[in-house]
Coordinates of C-alpha atoms in Angstrom, one line a residue:
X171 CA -22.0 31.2 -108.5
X172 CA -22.8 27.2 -109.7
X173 CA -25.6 26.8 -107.4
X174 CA -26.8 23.5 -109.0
X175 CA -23.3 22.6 -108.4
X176 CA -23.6 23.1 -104.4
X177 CA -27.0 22.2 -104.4
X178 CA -27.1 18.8 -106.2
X179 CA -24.9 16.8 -103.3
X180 CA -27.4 18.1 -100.5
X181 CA -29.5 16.7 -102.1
X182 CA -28.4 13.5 -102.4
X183 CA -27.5 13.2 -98.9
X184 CA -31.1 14.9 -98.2
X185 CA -33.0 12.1 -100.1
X186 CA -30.7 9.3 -98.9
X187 CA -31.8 9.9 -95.5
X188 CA -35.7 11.3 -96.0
X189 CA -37.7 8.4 -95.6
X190 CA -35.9 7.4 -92.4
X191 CA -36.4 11.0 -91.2
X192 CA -40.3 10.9 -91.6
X193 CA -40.4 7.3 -90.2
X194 CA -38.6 8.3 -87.2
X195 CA -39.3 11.6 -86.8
X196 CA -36.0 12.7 -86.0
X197 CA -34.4 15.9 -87.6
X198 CA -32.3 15.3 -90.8
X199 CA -29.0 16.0 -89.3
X200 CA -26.7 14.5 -92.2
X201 CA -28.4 17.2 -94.6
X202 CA -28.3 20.1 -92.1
X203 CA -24.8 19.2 -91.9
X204 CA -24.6 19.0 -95.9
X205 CA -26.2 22.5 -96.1
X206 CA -24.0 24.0 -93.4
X207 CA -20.8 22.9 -95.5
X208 CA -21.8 23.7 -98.8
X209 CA -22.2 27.8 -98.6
X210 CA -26.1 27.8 -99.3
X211 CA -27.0 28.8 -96.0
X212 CA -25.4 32.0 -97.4
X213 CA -27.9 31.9 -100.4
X214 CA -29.3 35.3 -100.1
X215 CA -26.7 37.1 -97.8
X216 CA -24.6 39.8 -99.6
X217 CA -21.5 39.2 -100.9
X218 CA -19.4 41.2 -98.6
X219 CA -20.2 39.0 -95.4
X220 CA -19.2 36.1 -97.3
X221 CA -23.1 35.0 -98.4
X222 CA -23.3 34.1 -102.2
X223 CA -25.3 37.5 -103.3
X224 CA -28.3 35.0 -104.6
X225 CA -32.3 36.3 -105.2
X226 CA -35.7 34.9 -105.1
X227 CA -35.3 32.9 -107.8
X228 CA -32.4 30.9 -106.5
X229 CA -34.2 30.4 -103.5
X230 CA -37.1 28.8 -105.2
X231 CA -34.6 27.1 -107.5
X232 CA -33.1 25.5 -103.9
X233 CA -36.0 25.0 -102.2
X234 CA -37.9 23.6 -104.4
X235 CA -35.4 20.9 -105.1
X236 CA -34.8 20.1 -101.3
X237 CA -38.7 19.3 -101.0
X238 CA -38.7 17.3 -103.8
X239 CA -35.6 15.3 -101.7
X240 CA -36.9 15.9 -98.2
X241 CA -39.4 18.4 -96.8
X242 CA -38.5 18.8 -93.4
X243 CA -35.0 19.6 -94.6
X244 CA -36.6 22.1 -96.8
X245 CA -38.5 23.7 -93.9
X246 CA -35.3 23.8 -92.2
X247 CA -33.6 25.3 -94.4
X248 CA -36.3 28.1 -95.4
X249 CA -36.9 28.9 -92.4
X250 CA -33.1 29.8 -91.8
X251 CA -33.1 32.3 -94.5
X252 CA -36.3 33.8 -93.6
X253 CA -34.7 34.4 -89.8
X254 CA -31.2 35.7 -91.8
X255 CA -33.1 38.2 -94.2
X256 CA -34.4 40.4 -91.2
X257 CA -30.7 40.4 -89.6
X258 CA -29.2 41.2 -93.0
X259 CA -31.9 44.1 -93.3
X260 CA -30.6 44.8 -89.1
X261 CA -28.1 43.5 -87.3
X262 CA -27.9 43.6 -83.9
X263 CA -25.8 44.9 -82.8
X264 CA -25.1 43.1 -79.7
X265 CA -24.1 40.0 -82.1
X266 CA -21.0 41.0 -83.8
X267 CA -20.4 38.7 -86.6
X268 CA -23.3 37.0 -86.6
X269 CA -24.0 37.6 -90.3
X270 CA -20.8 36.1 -91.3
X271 CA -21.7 33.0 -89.5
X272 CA -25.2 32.9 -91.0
X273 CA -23.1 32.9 -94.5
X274 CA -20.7 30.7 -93.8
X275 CA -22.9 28.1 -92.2
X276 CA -21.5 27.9 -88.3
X277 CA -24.7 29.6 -87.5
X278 CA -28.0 28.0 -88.5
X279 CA -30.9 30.4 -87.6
X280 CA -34.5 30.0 -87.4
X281 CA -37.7 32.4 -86.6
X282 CA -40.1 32.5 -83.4
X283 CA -43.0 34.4 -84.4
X284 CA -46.2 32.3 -83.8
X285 CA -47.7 32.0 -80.9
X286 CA -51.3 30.3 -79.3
X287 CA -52.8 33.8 -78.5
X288 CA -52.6 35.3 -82.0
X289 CA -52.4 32.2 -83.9
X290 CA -51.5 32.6 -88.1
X291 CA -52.1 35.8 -87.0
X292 CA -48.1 36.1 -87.1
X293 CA -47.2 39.7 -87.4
X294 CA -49.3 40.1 -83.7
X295 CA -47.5 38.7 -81.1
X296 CA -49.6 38.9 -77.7
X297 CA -46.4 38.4 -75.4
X298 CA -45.0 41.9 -74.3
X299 CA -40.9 42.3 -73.6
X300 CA -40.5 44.5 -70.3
X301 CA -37.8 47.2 -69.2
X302 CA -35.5 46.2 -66.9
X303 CA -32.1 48.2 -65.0
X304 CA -29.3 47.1 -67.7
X305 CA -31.7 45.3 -70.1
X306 CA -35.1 43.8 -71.5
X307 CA -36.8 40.7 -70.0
X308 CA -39.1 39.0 -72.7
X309 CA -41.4 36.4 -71.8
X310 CA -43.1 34.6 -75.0
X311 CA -44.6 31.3 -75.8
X312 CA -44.4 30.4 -79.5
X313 CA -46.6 27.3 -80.3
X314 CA -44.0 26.3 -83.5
X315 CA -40.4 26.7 -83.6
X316 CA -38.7 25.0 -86.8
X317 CA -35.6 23.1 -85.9
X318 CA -36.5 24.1 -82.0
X319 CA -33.1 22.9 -79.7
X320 CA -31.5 22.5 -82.8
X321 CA -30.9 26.1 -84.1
X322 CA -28.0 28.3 -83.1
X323 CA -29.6 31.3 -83.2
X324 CA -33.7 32.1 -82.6
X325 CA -34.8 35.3 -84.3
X326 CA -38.2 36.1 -82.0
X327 CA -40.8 38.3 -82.0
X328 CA -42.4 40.1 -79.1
X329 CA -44.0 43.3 -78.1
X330 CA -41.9 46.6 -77.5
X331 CA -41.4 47.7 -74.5
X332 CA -43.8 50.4 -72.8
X333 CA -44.6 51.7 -76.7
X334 CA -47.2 50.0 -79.1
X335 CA -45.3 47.6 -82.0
X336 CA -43.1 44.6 -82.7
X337 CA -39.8 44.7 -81.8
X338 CA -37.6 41.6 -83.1
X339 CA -34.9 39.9 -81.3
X340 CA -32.1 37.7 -82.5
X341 CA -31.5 35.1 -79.1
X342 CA -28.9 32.7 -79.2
X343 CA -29.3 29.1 -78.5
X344 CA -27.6 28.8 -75.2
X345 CA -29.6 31.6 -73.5
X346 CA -30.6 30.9 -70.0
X347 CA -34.6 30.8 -70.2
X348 CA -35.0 28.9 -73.4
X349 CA -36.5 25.6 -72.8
X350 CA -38.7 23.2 -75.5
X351 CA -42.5 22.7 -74.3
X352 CA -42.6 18.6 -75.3
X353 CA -41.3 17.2 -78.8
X354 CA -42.3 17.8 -82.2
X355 CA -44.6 14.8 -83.3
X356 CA -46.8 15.8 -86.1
X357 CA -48.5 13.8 -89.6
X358 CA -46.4 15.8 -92.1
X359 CA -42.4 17.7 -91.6
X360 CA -41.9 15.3 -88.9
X361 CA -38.0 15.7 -89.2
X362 CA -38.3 19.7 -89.0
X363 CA -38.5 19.7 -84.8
X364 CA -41.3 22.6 -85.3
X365 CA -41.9 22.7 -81.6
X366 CA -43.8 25.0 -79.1
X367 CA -41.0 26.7 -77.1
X368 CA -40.8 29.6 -73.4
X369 CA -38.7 32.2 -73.8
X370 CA -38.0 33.6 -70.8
X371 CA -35.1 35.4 -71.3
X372 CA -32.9 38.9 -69.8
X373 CA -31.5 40.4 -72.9
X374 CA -30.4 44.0 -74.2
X375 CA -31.0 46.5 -76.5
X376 CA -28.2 45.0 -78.4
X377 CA -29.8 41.9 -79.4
X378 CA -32.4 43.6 -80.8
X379 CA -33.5 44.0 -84.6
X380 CA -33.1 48.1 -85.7
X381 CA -35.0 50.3 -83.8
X382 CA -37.5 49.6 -81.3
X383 CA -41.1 48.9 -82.8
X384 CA -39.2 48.5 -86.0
X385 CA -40.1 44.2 -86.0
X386 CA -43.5 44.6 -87.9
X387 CA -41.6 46.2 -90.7
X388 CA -38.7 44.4 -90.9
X389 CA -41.3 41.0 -90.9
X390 CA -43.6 42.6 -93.9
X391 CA -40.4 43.7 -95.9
X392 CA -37.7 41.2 -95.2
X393 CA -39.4 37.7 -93.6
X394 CA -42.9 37.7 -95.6
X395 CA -41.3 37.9 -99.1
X396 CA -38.9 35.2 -98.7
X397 CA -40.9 32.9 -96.5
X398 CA -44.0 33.5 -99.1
X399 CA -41.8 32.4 -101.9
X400 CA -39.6 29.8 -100.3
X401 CA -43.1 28.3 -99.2
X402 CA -44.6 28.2 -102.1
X403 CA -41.3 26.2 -103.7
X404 CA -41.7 23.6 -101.0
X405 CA -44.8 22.8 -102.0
X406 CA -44.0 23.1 -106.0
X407 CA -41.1 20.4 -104.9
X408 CA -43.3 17.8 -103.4
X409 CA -45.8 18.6 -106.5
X410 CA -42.9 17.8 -108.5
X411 CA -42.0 14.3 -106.8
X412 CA -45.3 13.4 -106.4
X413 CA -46.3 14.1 -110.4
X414 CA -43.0 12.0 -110.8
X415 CA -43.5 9.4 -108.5
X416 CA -47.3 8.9 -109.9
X417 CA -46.0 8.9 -113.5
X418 CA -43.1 6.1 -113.0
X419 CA -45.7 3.7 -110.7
X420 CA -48.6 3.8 -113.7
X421 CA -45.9 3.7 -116.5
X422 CA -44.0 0.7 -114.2
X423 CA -47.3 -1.3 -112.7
X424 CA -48.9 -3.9 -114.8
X425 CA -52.8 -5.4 -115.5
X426 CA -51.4 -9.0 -116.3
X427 CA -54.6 -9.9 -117.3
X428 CA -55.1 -7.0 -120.4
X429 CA -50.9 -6.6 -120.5
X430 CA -50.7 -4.0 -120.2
X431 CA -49.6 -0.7 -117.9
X432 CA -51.7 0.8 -115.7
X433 CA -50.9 4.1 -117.6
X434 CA -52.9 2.4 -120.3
X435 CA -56.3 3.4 -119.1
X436 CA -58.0 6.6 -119.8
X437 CA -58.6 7.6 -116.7
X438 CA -55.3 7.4 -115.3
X439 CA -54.0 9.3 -118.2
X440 CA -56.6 12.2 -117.7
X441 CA -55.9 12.5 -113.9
X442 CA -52.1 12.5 -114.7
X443 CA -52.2 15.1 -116.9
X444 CA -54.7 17.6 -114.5
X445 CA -51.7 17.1 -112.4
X446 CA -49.1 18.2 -114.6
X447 CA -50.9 21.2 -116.0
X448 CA -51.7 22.1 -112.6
X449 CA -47.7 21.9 -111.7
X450 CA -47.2 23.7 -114.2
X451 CA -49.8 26.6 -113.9
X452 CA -48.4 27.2 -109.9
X453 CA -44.6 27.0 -111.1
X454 CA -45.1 29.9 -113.3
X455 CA -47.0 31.7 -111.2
X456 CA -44.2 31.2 -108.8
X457 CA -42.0 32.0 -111.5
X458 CA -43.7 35.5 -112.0
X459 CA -44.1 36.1 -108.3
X460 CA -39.8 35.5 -107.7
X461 CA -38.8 38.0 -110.7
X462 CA -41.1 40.3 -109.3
X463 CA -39.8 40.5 -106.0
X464 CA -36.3 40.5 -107.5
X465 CA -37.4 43.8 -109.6
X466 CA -40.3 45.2 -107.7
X467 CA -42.9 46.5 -109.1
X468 CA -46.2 47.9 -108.2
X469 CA -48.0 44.7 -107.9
X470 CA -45.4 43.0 -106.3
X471 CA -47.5 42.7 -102.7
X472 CA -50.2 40.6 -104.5
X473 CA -47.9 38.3 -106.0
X474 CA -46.0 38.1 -102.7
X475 CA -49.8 37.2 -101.2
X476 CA -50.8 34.8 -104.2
X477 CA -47.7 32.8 -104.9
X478 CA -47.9 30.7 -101.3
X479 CA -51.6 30.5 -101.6
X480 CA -51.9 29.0 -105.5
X481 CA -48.7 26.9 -104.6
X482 CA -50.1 25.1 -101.1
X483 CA -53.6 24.7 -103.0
X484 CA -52.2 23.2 -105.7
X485 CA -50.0 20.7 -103.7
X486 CA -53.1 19.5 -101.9
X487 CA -54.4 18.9 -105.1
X488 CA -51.3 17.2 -106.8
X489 CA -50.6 15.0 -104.0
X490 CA -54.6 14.1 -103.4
X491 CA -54.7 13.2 -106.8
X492 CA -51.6 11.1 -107.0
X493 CA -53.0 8.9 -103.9
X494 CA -55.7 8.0 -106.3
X495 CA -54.4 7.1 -109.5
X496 CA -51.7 5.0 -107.5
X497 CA -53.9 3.4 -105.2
X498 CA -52.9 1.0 -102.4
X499 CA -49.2 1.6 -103.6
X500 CA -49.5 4.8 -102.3
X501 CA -50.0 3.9 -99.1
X502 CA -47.2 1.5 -98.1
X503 CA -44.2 4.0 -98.3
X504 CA -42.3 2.7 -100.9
X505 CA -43.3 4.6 -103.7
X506 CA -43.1 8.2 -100.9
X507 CA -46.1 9.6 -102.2
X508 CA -48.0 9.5 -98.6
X509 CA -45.0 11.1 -96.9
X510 CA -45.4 14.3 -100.0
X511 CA -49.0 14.5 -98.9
X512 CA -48.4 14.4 -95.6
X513 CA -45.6 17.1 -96.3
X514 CA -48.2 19.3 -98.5
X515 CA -50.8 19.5 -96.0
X516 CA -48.2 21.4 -93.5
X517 CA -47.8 24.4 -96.0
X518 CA -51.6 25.7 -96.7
X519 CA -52.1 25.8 -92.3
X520 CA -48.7 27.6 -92.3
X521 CA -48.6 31.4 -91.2
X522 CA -49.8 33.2 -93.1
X523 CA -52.4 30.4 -94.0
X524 CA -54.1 30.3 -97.2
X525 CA -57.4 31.0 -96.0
X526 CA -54.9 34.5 -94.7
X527 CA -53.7 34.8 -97.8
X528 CA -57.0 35.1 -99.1
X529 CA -58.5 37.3 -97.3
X530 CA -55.3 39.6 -97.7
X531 CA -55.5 39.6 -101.2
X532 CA -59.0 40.2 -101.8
X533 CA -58.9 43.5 -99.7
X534 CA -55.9 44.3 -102.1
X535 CA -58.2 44.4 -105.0
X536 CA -61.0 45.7 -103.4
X537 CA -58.8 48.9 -102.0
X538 CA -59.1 48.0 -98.3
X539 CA -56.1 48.3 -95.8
X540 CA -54.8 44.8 -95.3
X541 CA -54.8 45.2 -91.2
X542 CA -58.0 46.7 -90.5
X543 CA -57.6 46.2 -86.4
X544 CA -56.9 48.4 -83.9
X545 CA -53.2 49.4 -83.2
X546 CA -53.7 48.8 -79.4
X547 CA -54.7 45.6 -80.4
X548 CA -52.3 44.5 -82.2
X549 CA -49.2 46.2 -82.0
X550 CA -49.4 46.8 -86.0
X551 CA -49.5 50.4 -87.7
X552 CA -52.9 50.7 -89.7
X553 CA -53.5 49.2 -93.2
X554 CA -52.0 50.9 -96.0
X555 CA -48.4 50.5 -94.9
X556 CA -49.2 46.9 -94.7
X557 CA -49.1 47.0 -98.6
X558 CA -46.0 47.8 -99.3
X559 CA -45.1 44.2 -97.8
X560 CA -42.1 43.5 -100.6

């Protein structure tokens, strides 16, 4: 499996198009189409249902090169693996095939999870799905839906039926009840269509994810992981551009009146290299955190918690500090730096947010149970299961 080889033409058609994306806000169709033809929507799905068998670290590897090309395609495409992992893990059965055409690309997926009432809090839906005679009626309103009307398949979360938990459902696109609350407009992704959606929808037990009140593992073992990683790349991938983009500007712009480059001065030097160490420091964190969930390990969870934490806060950091050492070329498009700013400011309030993150992690290393809320209230078991989370 080449996958720079299947990679590097996305790319190409994903950059070609970004800054018209952003500008118009309108979702990066030519590179969706790109990604659904080149087999990498099938990154991490086995083998056997025609996926290319890939880990964590060709995800980050993938990722991280669509951000540095075009974030909202990046988004787009992460958050259709994180929605494929959980059906890989579960398939519904209800869906037959549905993996194959997650592989192959016919099928691009995407996760429901968030919604007002629970917030980042993502692994807590507060909607409830219902019994019915010959089926389950769910009624849900996420507040941010990646690629929202253009996905073929939703994978959403809600509460079980008359039993405490998450239960996860994999709806298809053309389900009566579906609808998109307004149009994604937003300061960074603005190509991703990461709009609030209703769900209000008559299903079966056959579109469901495993077992009911399965959904909050399956989302701990087979969404966080991947999402937490593929995050984190999206945000080491603007770094990268940015870092780039900063370095050809001050090697490129010229003080006529000393001759010489702006990357002449001191200063600019200093700041250029606290971004590039600081690159650096987050992509081998990254690094660490991919092999790690490729061969767990006991202290896989933290890494899981810390890599999308270190890598959002260091993006903010990059691309602030890339705005300044470039100036007012920064800030008329040409040189793209604004719209990786934008782009890296979208990561640290994404679910979990940093702030989440945090928290998480500093109970881990103090020994406290990561969900310390009541299970009525939240649908999750208790604390120490939590940890196992890769």
């Amino acid at each position: 499996m080449d996958v720079v080889e299947l990679l590097d033409p996305v790319v190409e058609i994903a950059r070609k198009h970004a800054h018209d994306v952003d500008a118009a806000g309108r979702f990066p169709e030519e590179a969706v189409a790109a990604l659904r033809s080149s087999g990498l929507l099938g990154l991490t799905l086995p083998t056997e249902v025609g996926g290319l068998g890939g880990g964590p670290r060709e995800l980050v590897l993938v990722a991280g090169a669509l951000a540095g090309a075009c974030g909202s395609t990046a988004m787009i495409y992460l958050m259709h693996v994180s929605a494929a992992m959980p059906v890989a893990a579960a398939p519904p059965t209800g869906m037959p095939g549905l993996l194959e055409n997650l592989a192959s690309g016919r099928t691009l997926a995407s996760l429901a999870f968030s919604e007002a009432g629970s917030r980042s809090h993502f692994w807590a839906p507060v909607s409830r799905a219902t019994t019915r005679p010959g089926g389950i009626q769910i009624f849900a309103k996420k507040s941010w839906v990646t690629s929202a009307g253009h996905a073929d398949v939703y994978v959403l979360s809600t509460g079980t039926p008359d039993a405490e938990g998450v239960d996860l459902f994999a709806i298809p696109a053309g389900t009566t009840g579906l609808s998109i609350d307004r149009p994604w407009k937003g300061m960074g992704f603005r190509g991703n269509s990461s709009s609030p959606m209703t769900v209000d929808v008559d299903t079966t037990e056959g579109f469901r994810l495993g077992a009911a009140g399965g959904g909050f593992d399956l989302m701990m073992g087979h969404v966080l992981p991947w999402f937490n990683l593929g995050n984190s790349a999206v945000s080491i991938g603007l770094s990268r551009a940015a870092v780039d983009a900063a370095v050809r500007h001050t090697m490129g712009a010229r003080l006529e009146h000393l001759d010489e480059s702006l990357s002449s001065l001191p200063t600019i030097r200093a700041q250029l290299a606290k971004m590039s160490i600081d690159l650096a420091n987050a992509s081998a964190y990254l690094d660490v955190a991919a092999g790690k969930v490729a061969a767990p390990e006991e202290d896989t969870p933290l890494f899981v918690l810390g890599s999308k934490a270190s890598s959002n806060d260091a993006a903010l950091r990059v691309t602030d500090v890339a705005m300044r050492v470039c100036g007012g070329a920064a800030f008329s498009e040409h040189l793209q730096i604004d719209r990786y700013f934008r782009d890296a400011r979208a990561g640290h309030v994404m679910a979990p947010t940093s702030d989440v993150l945090y928290e998480f992690y500093g109970r881990a290393i103090t020994g406290r149970p990561l969900f310390d809320v009541p299970k009525a209230a939240s649908g999750a078991p208790q604390a120490e299961q939590a940890g196992a989370a890769a």
